[in-house]
Tab-separated table of N, CA and C in Angstrom:
chain	number	residue	atom	x	y	z
T	1	UNK	N	104.953	131.496	28.639
T	1	UNK	CA	103.883	131.956	27.756
T	1	UNK	C	104.276	134.103	28.060
T	2	UNK	N	104.291	133.869	27.011
T	2	UNK	CA	104.959	135.087	27.462
T	2	UNK	C	103.301	136.126	28.129
T	3	UNK	N	103.256	137.676	28.319
T	3	UNK	CA	102.502	138.370	28.419
T	3	UNK	C	101.375	138.347	27.473
T	4	UNK	N	102.110	138.860	26.418
T	4	UNK	CA	101.296	139.079	25.083
T	4	UNK	C	100.391	138.337	24.843
T	5	UNK	N	101.381	136.886	24.418
T	5	UNK	CA	100.263	135.620	23.768
T	5	UNK	C	98.989	135.617	24.957
T	6	UNK	N	99.666	135.953	26.374
T	6	UNK	CA	98.175	134.994	27.130
T	6	UNK	C	97.065	136.253	26.845
T	7	UNK	N	97.613	137.609	26.823
T	7	UNK	CA	96.741	138.804	26.348
T	7	UNK	C	95.831	138.621	25.064
T	8	UNK	N	96.829	138.103	24.459
T	8	UNK	CA	95.942	137.607	23.067
T	8	UNK	C	94.894	137.016	23.201
T	9	UNK	N	95.088	135.407	24.092
T	9	UNK	CA	93.791	134.347	24.486
T	9	UNK	C	92.675	135.303	25.205
T	10	UNK	N	93.295	136.301	26.157
T	10	UNK	CA	92.351	136.140	26.948
T	10	UNK	C	91.273	137.943	26.401
T	11	UNK	N	91.973	138.062	25.232
T	11	UNK	CA	91.206	139.613	24.615
T	11	UNK	C	91.401	140.352	25.498
T	12	UNK	N	92.247	140.785	26.550
T	12	UNK	CA	92.728	141.986	27.474
T	12	UNK	C	94.042	142.045	27.702
T	13	UNK	N	94.719	142.963	28.280
T	13	UNK	CA	95.529	143.137	28.781
T	13	UNK	C	95.835	143.247	29.936
T	14	UNK	N	94.438	143.152	30.592
T	14	UNK	CA	94.387	143.156	32.507
T	14	UNK	C	94.278	142.159	33.000
T	15	UNK	N	95.419	141.879	33.842
T	15	UNK	CA	95.787	140.262	34.505
T	15	UNK	C	94.178	139.664	35.228
T	16	UNK	N	93.404	140.721	35.670
T	16	UNK	CA	92.476	140.213	36.586
T	16	UNK	C	91.258	139.863	35.450
T	17	UNK	N	91.218	140.343	35.000
T	17	UNK	CA	90.373	140.158	33.670
T	17	UNK	C	90.678	139.031	32.943
T	18	UNK	N	91.832	138.742	32.385
T	18	UNK	CA	92.606	137.298	32.388
T	18	UNK	C	91.934	135.832	32.743
T	19	UNK	N	92.321	136.345	33.983
T	19	UNK	CA	92.100	135.205	34.878
T	19	UNK	C	90.715	135.148	35.203
T	20	UNK	N	90.036	135.980	35.706
T	20	UNK	CA	88.082	135.789	35.562
T	20	UNK	C	88.001	134.791	34.339
T	21	UNK	N	88.242	135.470	32.857
T	21	UNK	CA	87.933	134.695	31.437
T	21	UNK	C	88.200	133.805	32.216
T	22	UNK	N	89.658	133.213	32.374
T	22	UNK	CA	90.027	131.687	31.667
T	22	UNK	C	89.574	131.014	32.978
T	23	UNK	N	89.340	131.307	33.951
T	23	UNK	CA	88.167	130.983	35.157
T	23	UNK	C	87.139	130.004	34.667
T	24	UNK	N	86.012	131.578	33.944
T	24	UNK	CA	84.786	131.205	33.145
T	24	UNK	C	84.799	129.797	32.088
T	25	UNK	N	85.608	129.982	31.729
T	25	UNK	CA	85.695	129.687	30.381
T	25	UNK	C	86.304	127.960	30.971
T	26	UNK	N	86.505	127.616	31.647
T	26	UNK	CA	86.926	126.516	32.430
T	26	UNK	C	85.694	126.004	33.600
T	27	UNK	N	84.839	126.928	34.012
T	27	UNK	CA	83.459	126.544	34.334
T	27	UNK	C	82.745	126.215	33.355
T	28	UNK	N	82.375	127.057	32.047
T	28	UNK	CA	81.351	126.464	31.251
T	28	UNK	C	81.722	125.030	30.126
T	29	UNK	N	82.913	124.854	30.275
T	29	UNK	CA	83.467	123.778	29.626
T	29	UNK	C	82.956	122.530	30.543
T	30	UNK	N	84.222	123.106	31.513
T	30	UNK	CA	83.494	121.943	32.619
T	30	UNK	C	81.961	121.153	33.375
T	31	UNK	N	81.341	122.328	32.726
T	31	UNK	CA	80.215	122.093	33.370
T	31	UNK	C	79.188	122.016	32.388
T	32	UNK	N	79.323	121.848	30.971
T	32	UNK	CA	79.208	121.674	29.847
T	32	UNK	C	79.061	120.066	29.430
T	33	UNK	N	80.412	119.655	29.883
T	33	UNK	CA	80.782	117.974	29.870
T	33	UNK	C	80.015	117.352	31.292
T	34	UNK	N	79.858	118.574	31.943
T	34	UNK	CA	79.309	117.270	33.467
T	34	UNK	C	77.868	116.692	33.207
T	35	UNK	N	77.019	117.769	32.859
T	35	UNK	CA	75.897	117.501	32.775
T	35	UNK	C	75.594	116.812	31.419
T	36	UNK	N	76.457	116.997	30.298
T	36	UNK	CA	76.339	116.005	29.437
T	36	UNK	C	76.285	114.436	29.729
T	37	UNK	N	77.385	114.762	30.830
T	37	UNK	CA	77.447	112.727	31.090
T	37	UNK	C	76.164	113.014	32.314
T	38	UNK	N	75.562	113.995	33.480
T	38	UNK	CA	74.530	113.295	33.848
T	38	UNK	C	73.330	113.098	32.974
T	39	UNK	N	72.861	113.808	31.983
T	39	UNK	CA	72.296	113.354	31.023
T	39	UNK	C	71.938	112.372	30.106
T	40	UNK	N	73.229	111.969	29.488
T	40	UNK	CA	73.584	111.430	28.138
T	40	UNK	C	74.747	110.553	28.414
T	41	UNK	N	74.004	110.000	29.701
T	41	UNK	CA	75.344	108.693	30.422
T	41	UNK	C	75.288	107.235	29.859
T	42	UNK	N	73.895	106.916	29.654
T	42	UNK	CA	73.763	105.893	28.442
T	42	UNK	C	74.602	105.576	27.004
T	43	UNK	N	73.991	107.056	26.605
T	43	UNK	CA	74.393	106.995	24.879
T	43	UNK	C	75.865	106.896	25.133
T	44	UNK	N	76.392	107.971	26.181
T	44	UNK	CA	78.270	108.892	25.769
T	44	UNK	C	78.506	107.577	26.324
T	45	UNK	N	78.292	106.288	27.539
T	45	UNK	CA	78.943	105.181	27.711
T	45	UNK	C	78.670	104.293	26.929
T	46	UNK	N	77.960	104.363	26.129
T	46	UNK	CA	78.027	103.307	25.036
T	46	UNK	C	79.471	103.560	23.911
T	47	UNK	N	79.117	104.597	23.187
T	47	UNK	CA	80.198	105.721	22.531
T	47	UNK	C	81.371	105.374	22.889
T	48	UNK	N	81.981	106.015	24.150
T	48	UNK	CA	83.110	105.795	24.435
T	48	UNK	C	83.588	104.730	25.438
T	49	UNK	N	82.772	103.635	25.226
T	49	UNK	CA	83.621	102.139	25.888
T	49	UNK	C	83.609	102.137	27.456
T	50	UNK	N	82.488	103.204	28.014
T	50	UNK	CA	82.575	103.394	29.816
T	50	UNK	C	81.411	103.123	30.151
T	51	UNK	N	81.066	102.277	31.566
T	51	UNK	CA	79.978	102.486	31.954
T	51	UNK	C	78.973	103.532	32.357
T	52	UNK	N	77.855	103.616	32.046
T	52	UNK	CA	77.544	104.572	32.837
T	52	UNK	C	77.566	105.182	34.348
T	53	UNK	N	77.770	104.369	35.095
T	53	UNK	CA	77.519	104.552	36.642
T	53	UNK	C	78.402	105.692	36.185
T	54	UNK	N	80.143	105.335	35.657
T	54	UNK	CA	81.256	105.845	36.165
T	54	UNK	C	80.955	107.440	35.480
T	55	UNK	N	80.152	107.582	34.010
T	55	UNK	CA	79.863	108.642	33.790
T	55	UNK	C	79.194	109.949	35.109
T	56	UNK	N	78.190	108.674	35.105
T	56	UNK	CA	77.020	109.734	36.044
T	56	UNK	C	77.751	110.097	37.438
T	57	UNK	N	78.533	109.346	38.276
T	57	UNK	CA	79.775	109.936	38.690
T	57	UNK	C	80.352	111.163	38.794
T	58	UNK	N	80.912	111.652	37.403
T	58	UNK	CA	81.867	112.063	36.859
T	58	UNK	C	80.869	113.081	36.217
T	59	UNK	N	79.829	113.139	36.377
T	59	UNK	CA	79.552	114.427	35.627
T	59	UNK	C	78.621	115.040	37.051
T	60	UNK	N	78.221	114.478	38.066
T	60	UNK	CA	77.946	115.020	39.659
T	60	UNK	C	79.172	116.009	39.664
T	61	UNK	N	80.303	115.147	39.934
T	61	UNK	CA	81.535	115.648	40.027
T	61	UNK	C	81.478	117.361	39.876
T	62	UNK	N	81.497	116.410	38.119
T	62	UNK	CA	82.247	117.850	37.553
T	62	UNK	C	81.315	119.046	37.114
T	63	UNK	N	79.840	118.986	37.468
T	63	UNK	CA	78.869	119.849	37.598
T	63	UNK	C	79.190	120.680	38.710
T	64	UNK	N	79.261	119.982	39.631
T	64	UNK	CA	79.649	120.963	41.642
T	64	UNK	C	80.861	121.156	41.192
T	65	UNK	N	82.026	120.910	40.842
T	65	UNK	CA	83.311	121.503	40.177
T	65	UNK	C	83.207	122.932	39.503
T	66	UNK	N	82.539	122.394	38.304
T	66	UNK	CA	82.424	123.840	37.772
T	66	UNK	C	81.805	125.012	38.385
T	67	UNK	N	80.523	124.500	38.781
T	67	UNK	CA	79.465	125.425	40.375
T	67	UNK	C	80.941	126.407	40.913
T	68	UNK	N	81.607	126.121	41.161
T	68	UNK	CA	82.352	126.259	42.511
T	68	UNK	C	83.538	127.169	41.124
T	69	UNK	N	84.250	127.151	40.432
T	69	UNK	CA	85.210	127.292	39.484
T	69	UNK	C	84.397	128.679	38.825
T	70	UNK	N	82.916	128.421	38.431
T	70	UNK	CA	81.900	130.154	38.242
T	70	UNK	C	82.058	130.350	39.407
T	71	UNK	N	81.804	130.174	40.658
T	71	UNK	CA	81.508	131.337	40.924
T	71	UNK	C	82.696	132.004	41.703
T	72	UNK	N	83.995	131.623	41.600
T	72	UNK	CA	85.166	131.753	41.718
T	72	UNK	C	85.518	132.879	40.735
T	73	UNK	N	85.111	132.882	39.488
T	73	UNK	CA	85.257	133.152	38.304
T	73	UNK	C	84.787	134.862	38.198
T	74	UNK	N	83.629	134.563	38.972
T	74	UNK	CA	82.310	135.767	39.570
T	74	UNK	C	82.945	136.373	40.408
T	75	UNK	N	84.104	136.496	40.875
T	75	UNK	CA	84.654	137.297	42.260
T	75	UNK	C	85.316	138.543	40.901
T	76	UNK	N	85.021	139.977	41.565
T	76	UNK	CA	86.107	141.188	41.005
T	76	UNK	C	87.432	140.507	41.315
T	77	UNK	N	87.882	139.501	42.583
T	77	UNK	CA	89.340	139.893	42.534
T	77	UNK	C	89.639	138.544	43.310
T	78	UNK	N	89.384	137.466	42.221
T	78	UNK	CA	89.801	135.943	42.913
T	78	UNK	C	90.585	135.974	44.120
T	79	UNK	N	90.316	135.366	44.669
T	79	UNK	CA	91.668	135.278	45.554
T	79	UNK	C	92.411	134.079	45.192
T	80	UNK	N	94.051	134.258	45.341
T	80	UNK	CA	95.182	133.243	45.488
T	80	UNK	C	94.654	131.599	45.298
T	81	UNK	N	94.440	131.623	46.530
T	81	UNK	CA	94.765	129.920	47.325
T	81	UNK	C	93.195	129.073	46.277
T	82	UNK	N	92.552	129.811	46.448
T	82	UNK	CA	91.557	128.643	45.512
T	82	UNK	C	91.617	128.761	44.316
T	83	UNK	N	92.218	130.028	43.643
T	83	UNK	CA	92.743	129.618	42.123
T	83	UNK	C	93.674	128.559	42.009
T	84	UNK	N	94.574	129.249	42.839
T	84	UNK	CA	95.187	127.585	42.879
T	84	UNK	C	94.953	126.163	43.478
T	85	UNK	N	94.010	126.232	43.867
T	85	UNK	CA	93.540	124.732	44.154
T	85	UNK	C	92.826	124.591	43.099
T	86	UNK	N	92.273	125.325	42.048
T	86	UNK	CA	91.983	124.519	41.082
T	86	UNK	C	92.762	124.087	40.032
T	87	UNK	N	93.739	125.537	39.299
T	87	UNK	CA	94.642	124.805	39.167
T	87	UNK	C	95.474	123.501	39.264
T	88	UNK	N	96.065	122.540	40.496
T	88	UNK	CA	96.018	121.925	40.869
T	88	UNK	C	94.917	120.752	40.697
T	89	UNK	N	93.264	120.939	40.784
T	89	UNK	CA	93.016	120.496	40.909
T	89	UNK	C	92.901	119.983	39.444
T	90	UNK	N	92.828	121.021	38.320
T	90	UNK	CA	93.202	120.441	36.967
T	90	UNK	C	94.137	119.675	36.717
T	91	UNK	N	95.408	120.162	37.397
T	91	UNK	CA	96.641	119.085	36.870
T	91	UNK	C	96.361	118.282	36.829
T	92	UNK	N	95.750	117.616	38.868
T	92	UNK	CA	95.632	116.281	39.047
T	92	UNK	C	94.723	115.584	37.749
T	93	UNK	N	93.863	116.334	37.923
T	93	UNK	CA	92.425	115.594	36.437
T	93	UNK	C	93.240	114.961	35.138
T	94	UNK	N	93.807	115.831	34.786
T	94	UNK	CA	94.643	115.183	33.647
T	94	UNK	C	95.538	114.378	33.823
T	95	UNK	N	96.234	114.257	35.010
T	95	UNK	CA	97.461	112.906	35.617
T	95	UNK	C	96.626	112.031	35.538
T	96	UNK	N	95.045	111.793	36.170
T	96	UNK	CA	94.641	111.244	36.516
T	96	UNK	C	93.653	109.992	35.317
T	97	UNK	N	93.533	111.058	34.874
T	97	UNK	CA	92.823	110.599	33.470
T	97	UNK	C	94.562	109.672	32.318
T	98	UNK	N	95.031	110.430	32.031
T	98	UNK	CA	95.860	109.716	32.043
T	98	UNK	C	96.350	108.103	32.199
T	99	UNK	N	96.721	107.881	33.430
T	99	UNK	CA	96.536	106.776	34.413
T	99	UNK	C	95.941	106.111	34.331
T	100	UNK	N	94.507	106.769	34.273
T	100	UNK	CA	93.393	105.972	34.487
T	100	UNK	C	92.853	105.245	32.231
T	101	UNK	N	93.342	105.597	31.785
T	101	UNK	CA	93.571	105.164	30.589
T	101	UNK	C	94.393	104.570	30.216
T	102	UNK	N	95.756	104.330	30.869
T	102	UNK	CA	97.100	103.414	31.063
T	102	UNK	C	97.030	102.396	31.301
T	103	UNK	N	95.692	102.346	32.845
T	103	UNK	CA	96.254	101.023	33.911
T	103	UNK	C	94.566	101.009	34.300
T	104	UNK	N	93.668	101.071	34.049
T	104	UNK	CA	92.326	100.784	34.800
T	104	UNK	C	91.423	100.650	33.701
T	105	UNK	N	90.835	101.843	32.761
T	105	UNK	CA	89.887	102.238	31.955
T	105	UNK	C	90.004	100.893	30.646
T	106	UNK	N	89.144	100.833	29.530
T	106	UNK	CA	89.223	100.636	28.556
T	106	UNK	C	88.238	99.985	27.500
T	107	UNK	N	88.482	101.939	27.351
T	107	UNK	CA	87.256	102.640	26.703
T	107	UNK	C	87.761	101.825	25.262
T	108	UNK	N	86.243	102.435	24.417
T	108	UNK	CA	86.557	102.133	22.624
T	108	UNK	C	87.332	103.036	22.253
T	109	UNK	N	87.803	103.316	21.327
T	109	UNK	CA	88.657	104.217	20.413
T	109	UNK	C	88.009	105.389	20.337
T	110	UNK	N	86.986	105.733	20.302
T	110	UNK	CA	86.529	107.272	20.577
T	110	UNK	C	86.803	107.735	22.235
T	111	UNK	N	86.993	106.766	22.883
T	111	UNK	CA	86.944	106.762	24.610
T	111	UNK	C	88.088	107.326	24.610
T	112	UNK	N	89.310	106.812	24.453
T	112	UNK	CA	90.383	106.838	24.720
T	112	UNK	C	90.840	108.181	24.033
T	113	UNK	N	90.227	108.224	22.450
T	113	UNK	CA	90.510	109.832	21.915
T	113	UNK	C	90.029	110.696	22.289
T	114	UNK	N	88.294	110.728	23.428
T	114	UNK	CA	88.297	111.791	24.058
T	114	UNK	C	89.163	111.924	25.246
T	115	UNK	N	89.656	110.832	25.934
T	115	UNK	CA	90.243	110.483	27.767
T	115	UNK	C	91.433	111.890	27.382
T	116	UNK	N	92.044	111.365	26.653
T	116	UNK	CA	93.616	111.688	25.885
T	116	UNK	C	93.013	113.698	25.390
T	117	UNK	N	91.969	114.287	24.613
T	117	UNK	CA	91.904	115.654	24.296
T	117	UNK	C	90.682	115.905	25.469
T	118	UNK	N	90.220	115.955	26.256
T	118	UNK	CA	89.865	115.921	27.416
T	118	UNK	C	90.863	116.465	28.374
T	119	UNK	N	91.874	115.584	28.790
T	119	UNK	CA	92.944	115.458	29.617
T	119	UNK	C	93.629	116.660	29.142
T	120	UNK	N	94.049	116.970	27.777
T	120	UNK	CA	94.956	118.338	27.543
T	120	UNK	C	94.425	119.154	28.046
T	121	UNK	N	93.129	119.337	27.349
T	121	UNK	CA	92.187	120.410	27.572
T	121	UNK	C	92.250	121.276	29.363
T	122	UNK	N	92.044	120.215	30.188
T	122	UNK	CA	91.752	120.524	31.546
T	122	UNK	C	93.488	121.285	31.456
T	123	UNK	N	94.374	120.148	31.736
T	123	UNK	CA	96.043	120.931	31.349
T	123	UNK	C	95.771	122.351	30.999
T	124	UNK	N	95.216	122.031	29.593
T	124	UNK	CA	95.443	124.213	29.235
T	124	UNK	C	94.974	124.477	29.878
T	125	UNK	N	93.493	124.660	30.516
T	125	UNK	CA	92.863	125.425	31.064
T	125	UNK	C	94.121	125.722	32.658
T	126	UNK	N	94.800	125.186	32.896
T	126	UNK	CA	95.586	124.690	34.328
T	126	UNK	C	96.733	126.134	33.690
T	127	UNK	N	97.233	125.854	32.756
T	127	UNK	CA	98.259	126.358	32.473
T	127	UNK	C	98.128	128.371	32.114
T	128	UNK	N	97.002	128.262	31.719
T	128	UNK	CA	96.064	129.183	31.604
T	128	UNK	C	95.944	129.863	32.751
T	129	UNK	N	95.750	129.529	33.902
T	129	UNK	CA	95.275	130.291	34.690
T	129	UNK	C	96.684	130.200	35.863
T	130	UNK	N	97.160	129.055	35.453
T	130	UNK	CA	98.563	129.869	35.847
T	130	UNK	C	99.241	131.070	36.013
T	131	UNK	N	99.354	130.974	34.793
T	131	UNK	CA	100.441	132.240	34.270
T	131	UNK	C	99.624	133.807	34.666
T	132	UNK	N	98.028	133.401	34.397
T	132	UNK	CA	97.401	134.501	34.106
T	132	UNK	C	97.359	134.961	35.924
T	133	UNK	N	96.984	134.153	36.891
T	133	UNK	CA	97.544	134.101	38.392
T	133	UNK	C	98.601	135.112	38.831
T	134	UNK	N	99.459	134.601	37.988
T	134	UNK	CA	101.162	134.958	38.258
T	134	UNK	C	101.489	136.536	37.513
T	135	UNK	N	100.651	136.709	36.414
T	135	UNK	CA	100.805	137.733	35.817
T	135	UNK	C	100.171	138.692	36.462
T	136	UNK	N	98.701	138.243	37.022
T	136	UNK	CA	97.935	139.678	38.057
T	136	UNK	C	98.485	139.752	39.350
T	137	UNK	N	99.615	138.790	39.854
T	137	UNK	CA	100.448	139.443	41.062
T	137	UNK	C	101.911	139.538	41.243
T	138	UNK	N	102.149	139.759	39.256
T	138	UNK	CA	103.060	140.692	39.077
T	138	UNK	C	103.326	142.112	38.935
T	139	UNK	N	101.528	142.585	38.541
T	139	UNK	CA	101.131	143.740	38.698
T	139	UNK	C	100.593	144.478	39.891
T	140	UNK	N	100.540	143.123	40.626
T	140	UNK	CA	100.387	144.107	41.928
T	140	UNK	C	100.986	143.981	43.179
T	141	UNK	N	102.847	143.654	42.857
T	141	UNK	CA	103.527	144.029	43.970
T	141	UNK	C	104.192	145.256	43.499
Protein backbone atom coordinates (compact mmCIF):
# COMPACT_ATOMS: atom_id res chain seq x y z
CA UNK A 1 0.00 0.00 0.00
CA UNK A 2 1.45 3.33 -1.00
CA UNK A 3 1.82 6.28 1.35
CA UNK A 4 -0.61 8.21 -0.86
CA UNK A 5 -3.30 5.51 -0.57
CA UNK A 6 -2.79 5.28 3.18
CA UNK A 7 -2.99 9.06 3.55
CA UNK A 8 -6.17 9.16 1.48
CA UNK A 9 -7.83 6.53 3.66
CA UNK A 10 -6.74 8.27 6.87
CA UNK A 11 -7.48 11.74 5.48
CA UNK A 12 -4.10 12.94 6.71
CA UNK A 13 -0.49 12.68 5.64
CA UNK A 14 0.84 12.67 9.20
CA UNK A 15 1.83 9.04 9.96
CA UNK A 16 1.19 9.40 13.70
CA UNK A 17 -2.32 10.70 13.09
CA UNK A 18 -2.91 7.93 10.53
CA UNK A 19 -2.01 5.29 13.07
CA UNK A 20 -4.15 6.84 15.79
CA UNK A 21 -7.13 7.11 13.43
CA UNK A 22 -6.88 3.48 12.31
CA UNK A 23 -6.60 2.36 15.93
CA UNK A 24 -9.58 4.53 16.91
CA UNK A 25 -11.69 3.18 14.05
CA UNK A 26 -10.82 -0.36 15.14
CA UNK A 27 -11.81 0.48 18.72
CA UNK A 28 -15.16 1.96 17.69
CA UNK A 29 -16.12 -0.89 15.35
CA UNK A 30 -14.92 -3.58 17.75
CA UNK A 31 -16.58 -1.92 20.73
CA UNK A 32 -19.86 -1.53 18.88
CA UNK A 33 -19.74 -5.19 17.88
CA UNK A 34 -18.93 -6.24 21.46
CA UNK A 35 -21.74 -4.19 22.99
CA UNK A 36 -24.19 -5.53 20.40
CA UNK A 37 -23.18 -9.10 21.27
CA UNK A 38 -23.65 -8.36 24.96
CA UNK A 39 -26.95 -6.52 24.65
CA UNK A 40 -28.54 -8.61 21.90
CA UNK A 41 -26.97 -12.05 22.32
CA UNK A 42 -30.33 -13.84 22.07
CA UNK A 43 -31.70 -12.25 18.90
CA UNK A 44 -28.28 -12.11 17.24
CA UNK A 45 -27.63 -15.72 18.19
CA UNK A 46 -30.89 -16.72 16.52
CA UNK A 47 -30.09 -14.68 13.40
CA UNK A 48 -26.49 -15.88 13.12
CA UNK A 49 -27.19 -19.46 14.16
CA UNK A 50 -24.76 -19.48 17.09
CA UNK A 51 -25.31 -19.85 20.80
CA UNK A 52 -26.06 -16.78 22.86
CA UNK A 53 -23.46 -17.93 25.40
CA UNK A 54 -20.75 -17.75 22.73
CA UNK A 55 -21.90 -14.26 21.76
CA UNK A 56 -21.87 -13.13 25.40
CA UNK A 57 -18.30 -14.38 25.85
CA UNK A 58 -17.19 -12.82 22.57
CA UNK A 59 -18.98 -9.59 23.45
CA UNK A 60 -17.19 -9.34 26.78
CA UNK A 61 -13.82 -10.01 25.14
CA UNK A 62 -14.43 -7.56 22.30
CA UNK A 63 -15.56 -4.82 24.65
CA UNK A 64 -12.43 -5.13 26.79
CA UNK A 65 -10.19 -5.37 23.71
CA UNK A 66 -11.85 -2.30 22.18
CA UNK A 67 -11.26 -0.33 25.38
CA UNK A 68 -7.56 -1.23 25.25
CA UNK A 69 -7.26 -0.28 21.58
CA UNK A 70 -9.14 2.95 22.28
CA UNK A 71 -6.75 3.78 25.09
CA UNK A 72 -3.81 3.12 22.78
CA UNK A 73 -5.38 5.34 20.10
CA UNK A 74 -5.78 8.15 22.63
CA UNK A 75 -2.03 8.33 23.20
CA UNK A 76 -0.25 11.15 21.33
CA UNK A 77 2.46 8.67 20.29
CA UNK A 78 1.24 5.05 20.59
CA UNK A 79 4.13 2.75 21.45
CA UNK A 80 5.18 0.33 18.72
CA UNK A 81 5.03 -2.86 20.78
CA UNK A 82 1.37 -2.51 21.82
CA UNK A 83 0.44 -1.50 18.27
CA UNK A 84 2.16 -4.64 16.94
CA UNK A 85 0.24 -6.65 19.55
CA UNK A 86 -3.04 -5.20 18.24
CA UNK A 87 -2.04 -6.02 14.66
CA UNK A 88 -1.15 -9.60 15.65
CA UNK A 89 -4.36 -9.98 17.67
CA UNK A 90 -6.41 -8.76 14.72
CA UNK A 91 -4.68 -11.16 12.32
CA UNK A 92 -5.18 -14.01 14.79
CA UNK A 93 -8.87 -13.13 15.22
CA UNK A 94 -9.38 -13.13 11.44
CA UNK A 95 -7.64 -16.47 10.99
CA UNK A 96 -9.41 -18.14 13.92
CA UNK A 97 -12.76 -16.86 12.64
CA UNK A 98 -12.25 -18.56 9.28
CA UNK A 99 -10.93 -21.76 10.88
CA UNK A 100 -13.85 -21.84 13.33
CA UNK A 101 -16.27 -21.42 10.46
CA UNK A 102 -14.66 -24.28 8.56
CA UNK A 103 -14.17 -26.68 11.48
CA UNK A 104 -16.43 -25.91 14.46
CA UNK A 105 -19.28 -23.55 13.82
CA UNK A 106 -22.47 -24.43 11.98
CA UNK A 107 -24.04 -20.99 11.63
CA UNK A 108 -26.96 -19.91 9.51
CA UNK A 109 -26.22 -18.44 6.10
CA UNK A 110 -26.33 -14.97 7.68
CA UNK A 111 -23.89 -16.16 10.35
CA UNK A 112 -21.47 -17.58 7.78
CA UNK A 113 -21.56 -14.36 5.76
CA UNK A 114 -21.15 -12.28 8.95
CA UNK A 115 -18.17 -14.38 10.06
CA UNK A 116 -16.38 -13.91 6.74
CA UNK A 117 -17.18 -10.18 6.60
CA UNK A 118 -15.99 -9.50 10.14
CA UNK A 119 -12.81 -11.55 9.53
CA UNK A 120 -12.10 -9.47 6.42
CA UNK A 121 -12.79 -6.23 8.30
CA UNK A 122 -10.51 -7.16 11.19
CA UNK A 123 -7.75 -8.28 8.82
CA UNK A 124 -8.12 -4.96 7.00
CA UNK A 125 -7.65 -3.08 10.27
CA UNK A 126 -4.48 -5.09 10.88
CA UNK A 127 -3.10 -4.23 7.43
CA UNK A 128 -3.90 -0.52 7.78
CA UNK A 129 -2.40 -0.39 11.28
CA UNK A 130 0.72 -2.23 10.14
CA UNK A 131 1.34 0.12 7.22
CA UNK A 132 0.62 3.20 9.34
CA UNK A 133 3.08 1.96 11.98
CA UNK A 134 5.70 1.38 9.27
CA UNK A 135 5.09 4.85 7.82
CA UNK A 136 5.49 6.38 11.27
CA UNK A 137 8.73 4.49 11.85
CA UNK A 138 10.06 5.48 8.41
CA UNK A 139 9.52 9.18 9.11
CA UNK A 140 11.07 9.04 12.57
CA UNK A 141 14.27 7.39 11.35
